[in-house]
Amino acid sequence: MTTVRFSRQREAILLALRARWDHPTAETLYHVLRETHPNISLGTIYRNLALLEQMGEITRLPGQDSPDRFDGNTTAHDHLHCRACSAMDDLPDMGAIVDLAVAQEMAARQRVAVEGYRIVFEGLCKACATKG
C-alpha cells in the first residue's frame, strides 16, 4: 500500500472544498485558494483533487457540457443540476427512490457488479424555480 505524503496544499484544498456547498469546479477552487496560497497552481489543484477522489475524501461530479464539479460531502446524497443557472444543489432525501439491493440483483443478472450509485437530477434550483 502506498503512503500518501502530507501536503499543506492538499489539506487546504480539502478544507476549502468541505467548507463549500456549491460544488465548485477546479478553477473556482483555484481562484479561492490563490488568496491564501498565492503560489498554488491550477495543475496542483487538479492533481490533488484526483488524489483526494482516489482516497475517497471527495466526490467528483462529472459535467456533461460543463467542467467537473467537486463535493467534499461524501455521505450518500443526490444532486440537482439547474439547467438555468448551472448550480449544483444537494438533494439528501432523494436516494430513497433507488433500492441498492434491487439494483445489485438486477446487475448480477447482467453479470456486472454494482457497488453504489449517484443520481444527478436535471431541473431548476429553488432560486430559478421561484423566478418563474
Short mmCIF file of C-alpha atoms in Angstrom, two decimals:
data_model
loop_
_atom_site.label_atom_id
_atom_site.label_comp_id
_atom_site.label_asym_id
_atom_site.label_seq_id
_atom_site.Cartn_x
_atom_site.Cartn_y
_atom_site.Cartn_z
CA MET A 1 0.00 0.00 0.00
CA THR A 2 1.37 3.39 -0.98
CA THR A 3 1.56 6.02 1.73
CA VAL A 4 0.38 9.47 0.73
CA ARG A 5 2.65 12.24 1.95
CA PHE A 6 1.16 15.08 4.00
CA SER A 7 0.71 18.22 1.94
CA ARG A 8 -0.40 21.61 3.20
CA GLN A 9 -1.78 22.44 -0.22
CA ARG A 10 -3.81 19.21 -0.32
CA GLU A 11 -5.15 19.91 3.15
CA ALA A 12 -6.07 23.47 2.10
CA ILE A 13 -7.91 22.14 -0.97
CA LEU A 14 -9.82 19.60 1.11
CA LEU A 15 -10.75 22.14 3.79
CA ALA A 16 -11.83 24.70 1.19
CA LEU A 17 -13.98 22.11 -0.57
CA ARG A 18 -15.58 20.88 2.66
CA ALA A 19 -16.39 24.47 3.66
CA ARG A 20 -18.46 24.97 0.49
CA TRP A 21 -21.89 23.68 -0.51
CA ASP A 22 -21.88 24.91 -4.12
CA HIS A 23 -19.86 22.01 -5.60
CA PRO A 24 -17.14 24.18 -7.15
CA THR A 25 -15.08 23.47 -10.23
CA ALA A 26 -11.29 23.12 -10.00
CA GLU A 27 -10.95 26.64 -11.43
CA THR A 28 -13.25 28.08 -8.77
CA LEU A 29 -11.19 26.41 -6.05
CA TYR A 30 -8.03 27.72 -7.69
CA HIS A 31 -9.27 31.34 -7.57
CA VAL A 32 -10.42 30.96 -3.95
CA LEU A 33 -7.18 29.34 -2.79
CA ARG A 34 -4.93 31.83 -4.59
CA GLU A 35 -5.96 34.39 -1.97
CA THR A 36 -4.35 32.40 0.86
CA HIS A 37 -1.88 30.30 -1.17
CA PRO A 38 -0.52 32.62 -3.89
CA ASN A 39 1.96 30.01 -5.19
CA ILE A 40 -0.62 27.29 -5.79
CA SER A 41 -1.10 26.31 -9.44
CA LEU A 42 -4.14 25.06 -11.28
CA GLY A 43 -2.20 21.86 -12.02
CA THR A 44 -1.69 21.33 -8.29
CA ILE A 45 -5.42 21.75 -7.75
CA TYR A 46 -6.24 19.16 -10.43
CA ARG A 47 -3.63 16.65 -9.21
CA ASN A 48 -4.77 16.91 -5.60
CA LEU A 49 -8.46 16.70 -6.48
CA ALA A 50 -7.72 13.47 -8.38
CA LEU A 51 -5.77 12.09 -5.41
CA LEU A 52 -8.44 13.13 -2.90
CA GLU A 53 -11.07 11.45 -5.05
CA GLN A 54 -8.96 8.30 -5.25
CA MET A 55 -8.60 8.35 -1.46
CA GLY A 56 -12.39 8.63 -1.04
CA GLU A 57 -12.15 12.05 0.62
CA ILE A 58 -14.21 13.86 -2.04
CA THR A 59 -16.61 13.08 -4.86
CA ARG A 60 -16.25 14.17 -8.48
CA LEU A 61 -19.48 15.18 -10.21
CA PRO A 62 -18.81 14.85 -13.94
CA GLY A 63 -20.16 17.69 -16.04
CA GLN A 64 -21.93 16.92 -19.29
CA ASP A 65 -21.43 20.21 -21.09
CA SER A 66 -19.52 21.92 -18.30
CA PRO A 67 -16.43 21.32 -16.16
CA ASP A 68 -16.47 18.65 -13.48
CA ARG A 69 -17.55 19.79 -10.03
CA PHE A 70 -16.34 18.50 -6.68
CA ASP A 71 -18.15 17.69 -3.46
CA GLY A 72 -16.49 17.50 -0.05
CA ASN A 73 -19.54 15.73 1.38
CA THR A 74 -19.04 12.01 0.76
CA THR A 75 -22.17 10.84 2.58
CA ALA A 76 -24.83 9.30 0.34
CA HIS A 77 -26.88 12.03 -1.30
CA ASP A 78 -28.02 13.04 -4.75
CA HIS A 79 -27.85 16.31 -6.64
CA LEU A 80 -29.92 18.68 -8.75
CA HIS A 81 -28.22 20.39 -11.68
CA CYS A 82 -30.03 23.62 -12.53
CA ARG A 83 -30.48 23.93 -16.29
CA ALA A 84 -30.95 27.71 -15.95
CA CYS A 85 -28.01 28.84 -13.79
CA SER A 86 -25.86 25.65 -13.72
CA ALA A 87 -25.95 25.47 -9.91
CA MET A 88 -25.44 22.02 -8.39
CA ASP A 89 -27.50 21.54 -5.22
CA ASP A 90 -27.65 18.66 -2.74
CA LEU A 91 -30.82 16.57 -2.58
CA PRO A 92 -30.17 14.46 0.52
CA ASP A 93 -33.58 12.79 0.73
CA MET A 94 -33.94 11.63 -2.89
CA GLY A 95 -31.89 8.43 -2.56
CA ALA A 96 -34.90 6.60 -1.17
CA ILE A 97 -36.22 6.22 -4.72
CA VAL A 98 -33.44 3.75 -5.58
CA ASP A 99 -33.11 0.45 -3.75
CA LEU A 100 -29.43 -0.53 -3.97
CA ALA A 101 -30.17 -4.19 -3.21
CA VAL A 102 -32.63 -4.36 -6.13
CA ALA A 103 -30.13 -2.61 -8.40
CA GLN A 104 -27.41 -5.07 -7.37
CA GLU A 105 -29.70 -8.04 -8.02
CA MET A 106 -30.60 -6.74 -11.48
CA ALA A 107 -26.95 -6.02 -12.24
CA ALA A 108 -25.96 -9.56 -11.23
CA ARG A 109 -28.28 -10.85 -13.96
CA GLN A 110 -26.23 -8.79 -16.41
CA ARG A 111 -23.05 -10.20 -14.87
CA VAL A 112 -21.84 -6.82 -13.64
CA ALA A 113 -21.24 -5.69 -10.06
CA VAL A 114 -22.98 -2.54 -8.83
CA GLU A 115 -21.27 -1.07 -5.78
CA GLY A 116 -23.22 2.15 -5.47
CA TYR A 117 -24.99 4.82 -7.44
CA ARG A 118 -25.03 8.55 -7.92
CA ILE A 119 -28.00 10.43 -9.31
CA VAL A 120 -27.95 13.93 -10.74
CA PHE A 121 -31.43 15.28 -11.39
CA GLU A 122 -31.88 17.97 -14.03
CA GLY A 123 -34.28 20.87 -13.46
CA LEU A 124 -34.47 24.25 -11.76
CA CYS A 125 -32.93 25.17 -8.41
CA LYS A 126 -35.06 26.97 -5.80
CA ALA A 127 -33.93 30.42 -6.92
CA CYS A 128 -34.62 29.81 -10.61
CA ALA A 129 -37.90 28.00 -9.95
CA THR A 130 -39.23 30.95 -7.94
CA LYS A 131 -38.20 33.41 -10.68
CA GLY A 132 -40.80 31.75 -12.82
#
